[in-house]
Amino acid sequence: MSVLFETIELTKHFSIGKGQTVHAVDQVSLAIAEKEIVGLVGESGSGKSTFGMTALGLHDKTSGKVKFKGEDLPQKYQSRDFQKMATSMQMIFQDPYSSLNPRMTVGEIIGEGLKLHSSQSGTSIRERVAHWLEQVGLHPDHMSRYPHEFSGGQRQRIGIARALILEPEFVVCDEPISALDVSVQAQVVNLLGDLKEKMGLTLLFIAHDLSMVRYVSDRMAVMYLGSVVELGPADDVYFQPRHPYTEILVNSNPEPDPATEKQRTSTTIQGEIPSPVNVPQGCRFASRCPRVMEICREQTPSLIPLKELDRQVACHLY
Ligand code: SF4
């Protein structure tokens, strides 16, 4: 299958004054094939959301390339060329409470993108909004209501309709279920899965819940302190992790089934994720790695393919 979306050594640093720089994302290369779902996991503070936002142009990148259908996205995201491409790439945000403007009706929120990016009349925009409300399991009458009149799960459905009304090909789902009650998380994931199939979407699914990511994704990328440390088929990475960080992440992830969770000996990751302002020399995971060696503190391991597996790992053990 051909590559639809690709980042090549994508880097995003933020200057925070006094000569200090936050290394939020460092040289991340990730190619996503047409109709593929790639899950991006890691602790909070690992740079997952910044990667998603920079890839879509919601932050200007520091360096590296972003390609969509083989074409470079312009360096300046405000340019007209970028705006044209941008309708094919959309984002579903984490927090359905703060990402919807409380002063706009649901119809205005969902139809805003069409109003900006198409020459459709008010009537046909309303018809599209009604269609998309139905697609996400809401009623066309909901169009005239305001976001505060809806539950968290319904607001996330509104966010999904807003992203998909432009009929994008590539969607970044940034922790789309983490702010929702457990009881509605599966409904939203299933809705995304159905719409993905119907529309032939390609997704980057960002989350910290590994079992959920394994469930929805074809491949899984594991991020630590701004870099990808392991990448491979989702089931393989989950059941046979190779990078010490992935191993601990998998072992510390709660099992969805309470009975299995009770019997399990879980491991927790020692220490805190280091500050992205003072990125350690060598392997970024060295300060917390139970298998650290001398070389780890001196040389940065590159993400390399493992011979025997369909897997890429950044670790001196391989
Ligand atoms: Fe651990 Fe060294 Fe591998 Fe880093 S490179 S994960 S410190 S063994």
PDB file of N, CA, C and O and ligand atoms in Angstrom, residues 243-245 282-293 295-297 299 301 314-318, ligand 1:
ATOM      1  N   HIS A 243      11.931  -2.935  23.231  1.00  0.00           N
ATOM      2  CA  HIS A 243      12.611  -1.826  23.916  1.00  0.00           C
ATOM      3  C   HIS A 243      12.265  -1.884  25.415  1.00  0.00           C
ATOM      4  O   HIS A 243      11.097  -2.095  25.774  1.00  0.00           O
ATOM      5  N   PRO A 244      13.266  -1.694  26.303  1.00  0.00           N
ATOM      6  CA  PRO A 244      12.975  -1.754  27.747  1.00  0.00           C
ATOM      7  C   PRO A 244      11.849  -0.812  28.175  1.00  0.00           C
ATOM      8  O   PRO A 244      11.065  -1.146  29.065  1.00  0.00           O
ATOM      9  N   TYR A 245      11.732   0.354  27.538  1.00  0.00           N
ATOM     10  CA  TYR A 245      10.647   1.279  27.906  1.00  0.00           C
ATOM     11  C   TYR A 245       9.284   0.688  27.534  1.00  0.00           C
ATOM     12  O   TYR A 245       8.344   0.729  28.323  1.00  0.00           O
ATOM     13  N   GLY A 282      23.173  10.739  25.207  1.00  0.00           N
ATOM     14  CA  GLY A 282      23.041   9.296  25.011  1.00  0.00           C
ATOM     15  C   GLY A 282      21.578   8.900  24.917  1.00  0.00           C
ATOM     16  O   GLY A 282      20.749   9.650  24.412  1.00  0.00           O
ATOM     17  N   CYS A 283      21.250   7.693  25.420  1.00  0.00           N
ATOM     18  CA  CYS A 283      19.862   7.230  25.369  1.00  0.00           C
ATOM     19  C   CYS A 283      19.025   8.034  26.348  1.00  0.00           C
ATOM     20  O   CYS A 283      19.370   8.167  27.521  1.00  0.00           O
ATOM     21  N   ARG A 284      17.892   8.533  25.881  1.00  0.00           N
ATOM     22  CA  ARG A 284      17.046   9.388  26.719  1.00  0.00           C
ATOM     23  C   ARG A 284      16.387   8.616  27.863  1.00  0.00           C
ATOM     24  O   ARG A 284      15.921   9.197  28.829  1.00  0.00           O
ATOM     25  N   PHE A 285      16.351   7.298  27.739  1.00  0.00           N
ATOM     26  CA  PHE A 285      15.692   6.476  28.761  1.00  0.00           C
ATOM     27  C   PHE A 285      16.688   5.975  29.815  1.00  0.00           C
ATOM     28  O   PHE A 285      16.310   5.310  30.780  1.00  0.00           O
ATOM     29  N   ALA A 286      17.982   6.308  29.644  1.00  0.00           N
ATOM     30  CA  ALA A 286      19.032   5.720  30.496  1.00  0.00           C
ATOM     31  C   ALA A 286      18.784   5.925  31.990  1.00  0.00           C
ATOM     32  O   ALA A 286      19.029   5.023  32.793  1.00  0.00           O
ATOM     33  N   SER A 287      18.261   7.103  32.385  1.00  0.00           N
ATOM     34  CA  SER A 287      18.101   7.379  33.824  1.00  0.00           C
ATOM     35  C   SER A 287      17.040   6.484  34.473  1.00  0.00           C
ATOM     36  O   SER A 287      16.969   6.390  35.699  1.00  0.00           O
ATOM     37  N   ARG A 288      16.216   5.804  33.670  1.00  0.00           N
ATOM     38  CA  ARG A 288      15.138   4.973  34.245  1.00  0.00           C
ATOM     39  C   ARG A 288      15.218   3.524  33.774  1.00  0.00           C
ATOM     40  O   ARG A 288      14.361   2.716  34.126  1.00  0.00           O
ATOM     41  N   CYS A 289      16.231   3.216  32.965  1.00  0.00           N
ATOM     42  CA  CYS A 289      16.255   1.895  32.338  1.00  0.00           C
ATOM     43  C   CYS A 289      16.898   0.844  33.251  1.00  0.00           C
ATOM     44  O   CYS A 289      18.027   1.030  33.717  1.00  0.00           O
ATOM     45  N   PRO A 290      16.200  -0.277  33.514  1.00  0.00           N
ATOM     46  CA  PRO A 290      16.779  -1.310  34.371  1.00  0.00           C
ATOM     47  C   PRO A 290      17.943  -2.046  33.698  1.00  0.00           C
ATOM     48  O   PRO A 290      18.673  -2.779  34.371  1.00  0.00           O
ATOM     49  N   ARG A 291      18.134  -1.865  32.392  1.00  0.00           N
ATOM     50  CA  ARG A 291      19.195  -2.594  31.694  1.00  0.00           C
ATOM     51  C   ARG A 291      20.283  -1.660  31.170  1.00  0.00           C
ATOM     52  O   ARG A 291      20.998  -1.997  30.229  1.00  0.00           O
ATOM     53  N   VAL A 292      20.376  -0.487  31.767  1.00  0.00           N
ATOM     54  CA  VAL A 292      21.322   0.521  31.274  1.00  0.00           C
ATOM     55  C   VAL A 292      22.775   0.012  31.272  1.00  0.00           C
ATOM     56  O   VAL A 292      23.187  -0.727  32.172  1.00  0.00           O
ATOM     57  N   MET A 293      23.537   0.372  30.245  1.00  0.00           N
ATOM     58  CA  MET A 293      24.964   0.000  30.132  1.00  0.00           C
ATOM     59  C   MET A 293      25.763   1.292  29.987  1.00  0.00           C
ATOM     60  O   MET A 293      25.187   2.364  29.812  1.00  0.00           O
ATOM     61  N   ILE A 295      27.627   2.381  27.540  1.00  0.00           N
ATOM     62  CA  ILE A 295      27.487   3.017  26.225  1.00  0.00           C
ATOM     63  C   ILE A 295      26.204   3.866  26.135  1.00  0.00           C
ATOM     64  O   ILE A 295      26.151   4.876  25.424  1.00  0.00           O
ATOM     65  N   CYS A 296      25.199   3.458  26.910  1.00  0.00           N
ATOM     66  CA  CYS A 296      23.890   4.124  26.826  1.00  0.00           C
ATOM     67  C   CYS A 296      23.969   5.594  27.221  1.00  0.00           C
ATOM     68  O   CYS A 296      23.205   6.418  26.735  1.00  0.00           O
ATOM     69  N   ARG A 297      24.863   5.913  28.155  1.00  0.00           N
ATOM     70  CA  ARG A 297      24.961   7.297  28.622  1.00  0.00           C
ATOM     71  C   ARG A 297      25.838   8.130  27.695  1.00  0.00           C
ATOM     72  O   ARG A 297      25.943   9.339  27.845  1.00  0.00           O
ATOM     73  N   GLN A 299      26.259   7.307  23.922  1.00  0.00           N
ATOM     74  CA  GLN A 299      25.812   7.355  22.520  1.00  0.00           C
ATOM     75  C   GLN A 299      24.300   7.226  22.407  1.00  0.00           C
ATOM     76  O   GLN A 299      23.699   6.371  23.062  1.00  0.00           O
ATOM     77  N   PRO A 301      21.153   5.877  20.749  1.00  0.00           N
ATOM     78  CA  PRO A 301      20.839   4.770  19.828  1.00  0.00           C
ATOM     79  C   PRO A 301      19.886   5.234  18.718  1.00  0.00           C
ATOM     80  O   PRO A 301      18.982   6.019  18.976  1.00  0.00           O
ATOM     81  N   ALA A 314      15.090   1.539  19.005  1.00  0.00           N
ATOM     82  CA  ALA A 314      16.246   2.401  19.282  1.00  0.00           C
ATOM     83  C   ALA A 314      16.805   2.012  20.641  1.00  0.00           C
ATOM     84  O   ALA A 314      16.353   2.509  21.663  1.00  0.00           O
ATOM     85  N   CYS A 315      17.762   1.074  20.648  1.00  0.00           N
ATOM     86  CA  CYS A 315      18.324   0.596  21.917  1.00  0.00           C
ATOM     87  C   CYS A 315      19.650  -0.104  21.641  1.00  0.00           C
ATOM     88  O   CYS A 315      19.751  -0.881  20.698  1.00  0.00           O
ATOM     89  N   HIS A 316      20.657   0.140  22.488  1.00  0.00           N
ATOM     90  CA  HIS A 316      21.967  -0.476  22.301  1.00  0.00           C
ATOM     91  C   HIS A 316      21.976  -1.986  22.580  1.00  0.00           C
ATOM     92  O   HIS A 316      22.981  -2.653  22.350  1.00  0.00           O
ATOM     93  N   LEU A 317      20.871  -2.527  23.096  1.00  0.00           N
ATOM     94  CA  LEU A 317      20.829  -3.970  23.328  1.00  0.00           C
ATOM     95  C   LEU A 317      20.731  -4.744  21.993  1.00  0.00           C
ATOM     96  O   LEU A 317      20.940  -5.940  21.950  1.00  0.00           O
ATOM     97  N   TYR A 318      20.388  -4.028  20.924  1.00  0.00           N
ATOM     98  CA  TYR A 318      20.182  -4.719  19.640  1.00  0.00           C
ATOM     99  C   TYR A 318      21.201  -4.280  18.616  1.00  0.00           C
ATOM    100  O   TYR A 318      21.705  -3.184  18.679  1.00  0.00           O
TER     101      TYR A 318
HETATM  102 FE1  SF4 B   1      18.201   0.953  28.224  1.00  0.00          FE
HETATM  103 FE2  SF4 B   1      20.547   1.362  27.053  1.00  0.00          FE
HETATM  104 FE3  SF4 B   1      18.526   0.431  25.635  1.00  0.00          FE
HETATM  105 FE4  SF4 B   1      18.534   2.927  26.488  1.00  0.00          FE
HETATM  106  S1  SF4 B   1      19.940   2.028  25.026  1.00  0.00           S
HETATM  107  S2  SF4 B   1      16.850   1.530  26.550  1.00  0.00           S
HETATM  108  S3  SF4 B   1      19.482   2.742  28.464  1.00  0.00           S
HETATM  109  S4  SF4 B   1      19.538  -0.601  27.321  1.00  0.00           S
END
